[in-house]
mmCIF file of C-alpha atoms in Angstrom:
data_model
loop_
_atom_site.group_PDB
_atom_site.id
_atom_site.type_symbol
_atom_site.label_atom_id
_atom_site.label_comp_id
_atom_site.label_asym_id
_atom_site.label_seq_id
_atom_site.Cartn_x
_atom_site.Cartn_y
_atom_site.Cartn_z
ATOM 1 C CA UNK A 16 -13.492 17.304 11.905
ATOM 2 C CA UNK A 17 -10.471 16.028 14.175
ATOM 3 C CA UNK A 18 -11.527 12.794 13.564
ATOM 4 C CA UNK A 19 -13.300 11.322 11.330
ATOM 5 C CA UNK A 20 -13.607 7.613 12.107
ATOM 6 C CA UNK A 21 -16.548 8.489 14.334
ATOM 7 C CA UNK A 22 -18.086 10.040 11.380
ATOM 8 C CA UNK A 23 -17.012 7.730 9.131
ATOM 9 C CA UNK A 24 -18.328 5.132 11.707
ATOM 10 C CA UNK A 25 -22.251 7.040 11.783
ATOM 11 C CA UNK A 26 -22.428 6.711 8.097
ATOM 12 C CA UNK A 27 -21.712 3.186 7.518
ATOM 13 C CA UNK A 28 -24.423 2.573 10.731
ATOM 14 C CA UNK A 29 -26.547 5.075 9.023
ATOM 15 C CA UNK A 30 -25.950 3.300 5.498
ATOM 16 C CA UNK A 31 -26.955 -0.393 7.295
ATOM 17 C CA UNK A 32 -29.630 0.615 8.499
ATOM 18 C CA UNK A 33 -31.106 2.538 5.463
ATOM 19 C CA UNK A 34 -30.451 -0.628 3.431
ATOM 20 C CA UNK A 35 -31.760 -2.963 6.180
ATOM 21 C CA UNK A 36 -28.108 -5.051 6.164
ATOM 22 C CA UNK A 37 -28.003 -7.237 9.632
ATOM 23 C CA UNK A 38 -24.465 -9.005 9.012
ATOM 24 C CA UNK A 39 -20.740 -7.539 8.118
ATOM 25 C CA UNK A 40 -20.521 -10.936 4.818
ATOM 26 C CA UNK A 41 -24.016 -8.954 3.402
ATOM 27 C CA UNK A 42 -22.377 -5.776 3.558
ATOM 28 C CA UNK A 43 -19.151 -7.202 1.748
ATOM 29 C CA UNK A 44 -21.171 -8.705 -1.144
ATOM 30 C CA UNK A 45 -23.109 -5.539 -1.627
ATOM 31 C CA UNK A 46 -19.579 -3.203 -1.641
ATOM 32 C CA UNK A 47 -18.329 -5.795 -3.777
ATOM 33 C CA UNK A 48 -21.069 -5.756 -6.573
ATOM 34 C CA UNK A 49 -21.011 -1.793 -6.455
ATOM 35 C CA UNK A 50 -16.977 -1.509 -7.319
ATOM 36 C CA UNK A 51 -16.992 -4.298 -8.957
ATOM 37 C CA UNK A 52 -16.093 -3.587 -13.002
ATOM 38 C CA UNK A 53 -16.467 -7.077 -14.827
ATOM 39 C CA UNK A 54 -15.450 -6.320 -17.916
ATOM 40 C CA UNK A 55 -12.283 -4.104 -17.488
ATOM 41 C CA UNK A 56 -9.198 -6.734 -16.780
ATOM 42 C CA UNK A 57 -8.292 -6.849 -12.504
ATOM 43 C CA UNK A 58 -4.733 -5.955 -12.291
ATOM 44 C CA UNK A 59 -2.688 -6.406 -8.989
ATOM 45 C CA UNK A 60 -1.969 -2.745 -8.100
ATOM 46 C CA UNK A 61 0.818 -3.926 -6.407
ATOM 47 C CA UNK A 62 3.183 -7.158 -5.516
ATOM 48 C CA UNK A 63 6.559 -7.255 -3.345
ATOM 49 C CA UNK A 64 8.022 -10.650 -3.781
ATOM 50 C CA UNK A 65 9.986 -12.288 -0.866
ATOM 51 C CA UNK A 66 13.443 -11.099 0.106
ATOM 52 C CA UNK A 67 12.382 -7.709 -1.471
ATOM 53 C CA UNK A 68 13.610 -3.929 0.764
ATOM 54 C CA UNK A 69 11.344 -0.847 0.067
ATOM 55 C CA UNK A 70 11.783 2.187 2.928
ATOM 56 C CA UNK A 71 12.560 5.493 2.184
ATOM 57 C CA UNK A 72 16.022 5.253 0.127
ATOM 58 C CA UNK A 73 15.607 2.096 -1.730
ATOM 59 C CA UNK A 74 13.391 -0.260 -3.343
ATOM 60 C CA UNK A 75 15.156 -3.048 -3.409
ATOM 61 C CA UNK A 76 13.338 -6.569 -5.251
ATOM 62 C CA UNK A 77 15.594 -9.691 -6.251
ATOM 63 C CA UNK A 78 13.849 -10.309 -9.472
ATOM 64 C CA UNK A 79 12.102 -8.568 -12.393
ATOM 65 C CA UNK A 80 10.294 -5.118 -11.062
ATOM 66 C CA UNK A 81 7.346 -3.426 -13.093
ATOM 67 C CA UNK A 82 6.108 0.002 -12.828
ATOM 68 C CA UNK A 83 3.583 0.990 -13.760
ATOM 69 C CA UNK A 84 2.094 3.725 -15.611
ATOM 70 C CA UNK A 85 1.878 7.447 -14.104
ATOM 71 C CA UNK A 86 3.142 6.420 -11.129
ATOM 72 C CA UNK A 87 5.843 8.891 -9.566
ATOM 73 C CA UNK A 88 8.680 7.012 -7.067
ATOM 74 C CA UNK A 89 11.083 8.722 -4.874
ATOM 75 C CA UNK A 90 14.018 6.349 -4.142
ATOM 76 C CA UNK A 91 16.730 4.527 -5.816
ATOM 77 C CA UNK A 92 15.853 1.112 -7.475
ATOM 78 C CA UNK A 93 17.466 -2.140 -7.653
ATOM 79 C CA UNK A 94 15.931 -4.779 -9.319
ATOM 80 C CA UNK A 95 17.229 -7.883 -11.850
ATOM 81 C CA UNK A 96 15.014 -6.556 -14.549
ATOM 82 C CA UNK A 97 13.595 -3.040 -14.309
ATOM 83 C CA UNK A 98 10.300 -2.437 -16.887
ATOM 84 C CA UNK A 99 9.333 1.456 -16.345
ATOM 85 C CA UNK A 100 5.632 1.744 -18.472
ATOM 86 C CA UNK A 101 4.858 5.188 -20.141
ATOM 87 C CA UNK A 102 4.664 9.111 -17.383
ATOM 88 C CA UNK A 103 6.239 7.588 -14.983
ATOM 89 C CA UNK A 104 8.304 9.800 -13.082
ATOM 90 C CA UNK A 105 11.134 8.624 -10.759
ATOM 91 C CA UNK A 106 13.553 10.329 -8.432
ATOM 92 C CA UNK A 107 16.515 8.151 -7.970
ATOM 93 C CA UNK A 108 18.445 6.024 -10.378
ATOM 94 C CA UNK A 109 17.616 2.829 -11.764
ATOM 95 C CA UNK A 110 20.309 -0.307 -11.006
ATOM 96 C CA UNK A 111 20.085 -3.438 -12.644
ATOM 97 C CA UNK A 112 21.970 -6.856 -13.227
ATOM 98 C CA UNK A 113 19.712 -7.752 -16.114
ATOM 99 C CA UNK A 114 17.971 -5.436 -18.854
ATOM 100 C CA UNK A 115 16.307 -1.765 -18.107
ATOM 101 C CA UNK A 116 13.121 -1.030 -20.575
ATOM 102 C CA UNK A 117 12.517 2.869 -20.131
ATOM 103 C CA UNK A 118 9.362 3.970 -22.040
ATOM 104 C CA UNK A 119 8.087 7.259 -23.653
ATOM 105 C CA UNK A 120 7.635 9.905 -21.004
ATOM 106 C CA UNK A 121 9.422 8.417 -18.201
ATOM 107 C CA UNK A 122 11.556 10.780 -16.669
ATOM 108 C CA UNK A 123 14.530 9.660 -14.383
ATOM 109 C CA UNK A 124 15.953 11.868 -12.112
ATOM 110 C CA UNK A 125 18.992 10.006 -11.408
ATOM 111 C CA UNK A 126 21.581 7.507 -13.847
ATOM 112 C CA UNK A 127 20.071 4.423 -15.072
ATOM 113 C CA UNK A 128 22.524 1.347 -14.086
ATOM 114 C CA UNK A 129 22.897 -2.483 -16.014
ATOM 115 C CA UNK A 130 24.859 -5.278 -15.853
ATOM 116 C CA UNK A 131 22.929 -5.679 -19.290
ATOM 117 C CA UNK A 132 20.899 -3.880 -21.622
ATOM 118 C CA UNK A 133 19.314 -0.504 -21.804
ATOM 119 C CA UNK A 134 15.994 0.729 -24.041
ATOM 120 C CA UNK A 135 15.452 3.627 -23.999
ATOM 121 C CA UNK A 136 12.543 4.883 -25.857
ATOM 122 C CA UNK A 137 10.773 7.953 -27.613
ATOM 123 C CA UNK A 138 10.154 10.532 -25.528
ATOM 124 C CA UNK A 139 11.918 8.938 -22.652
ATOM 125 C CA UNK A 140 14.195 11.996 -20.059
ATOM 126 C CA UNK A 141 17.071 10.485 -18.198
ATOM 127 C CA UNK A 142 18.611 13.578 -15.994
ATOM 128 C CA UNK A 143 21.716 11.376 -15.320
ATOM 129 C CA UNK A 144 24.247 8.946 -16.891
ATOM 130 C CA UNK A 145 23.131 5.558 -18.111
ATOM 131 C CA UNK A 146 25.620 2.879 -18.412
ATOM 132 C CA UNK A 147 25.434 -0.342 -19.431
ATOM 133 C CA UNK A 148 27.216 -3.262 -21.447
ATOM 134 C CA UNK A 149 24.257 -1.966 -24.472
ATOM 135 C CA UNK A 150 22.262 0.385 -25.362
ATOM 136 C CA UNK A 151 19.460 0.792 -27.616
ATOM 137 C CA UNK A 152 18.434 4.571 -27.851
ATOM 138 C CA UNK A 153 15.545 6.052 -29.746
ATOM 139 C CA UNK A 154 16.788 9.617 -31.362
ATOM 140 C CA UNK A 155 13.895 10.881 -29.605
ATOM 141 C CA UNK A 156 14.663 10.501 -26.361
ATOM 142 C CA UNK A 157 16.760 12.972 -23.701
ATOM 143 C CA UNK A 158 20.194 11.691 -21.904
ATOM 144 C CA UNK A 159 21.139 14.735 -19.885
ATOM 145 C CA UNK A 160 24.680 12.562 -18.283
ATOM 146 C CA UNK A 161 27.418 10.613 -19.531
ATOM 147 C CA UNK A 162 26.612 7.361 -22.024
ATOM 148 C CA UNK A 163 28.757 4.003 -21.395
ATOM 149 C CA UNK A 164 28.168 1.460 -23.715
ATOM 150 C CA UNK A 165 31.209 -0.744 -24.045
ATOM 151 C CA UNK A 166 29.432 -3.637 -26.166
ATOM 152 C CA UNK A 167 27.911 -0.261 -28.541
ATOM 153 C CA UNK A 168 24.978 1.890 -28.506
ATOM 154 C CA UNK A 169 22.379 1.811 -31.206
ATOM 155 C CA UNK A 170 20.784 5.138 -31.655
ATOM 156 C CA UNK A 171 16.929 5.406 -33.692
ATOM 157 C CA UNK A 172 15.579 1.753 -32.178
ATOM 158 C CA UNK A 173 12.181 1.632 -31.268
ATOM 159 C CA UNK A 174 9.119 2.906 -31.459
#
């Protein structure tokens, strides 16, 4: 099918006819009931604050940025503070004016730079340099580049 829209429209009209749905509100209610998970916590998949800039090269956010579990991002990330959760792969660098936290199972194909503190947890792998005032590095984390921490580096920290 070169253009799937006519097929999708046909399926939608067919379902509406079979379910005897006459208006759009009723369809929305049925779909919400069908796909809602009452017991599960509803998370916002993406929230972009004001004055942010997102393009193919840079993700720039004026405040804090939290990157979810098992994400795959291409581009350099700039934010007030950055929290990268488990299993994420970043093809680019992280730069922050505040704290940067890199969880276990995260791979950063670039540098991590901060004017504050950087936390690199167990199982994290950074393929570039880590530059910050103070670095907290777990002994099972990997850093392939240069480590620069004028206010000290703590090894064996954290989980």
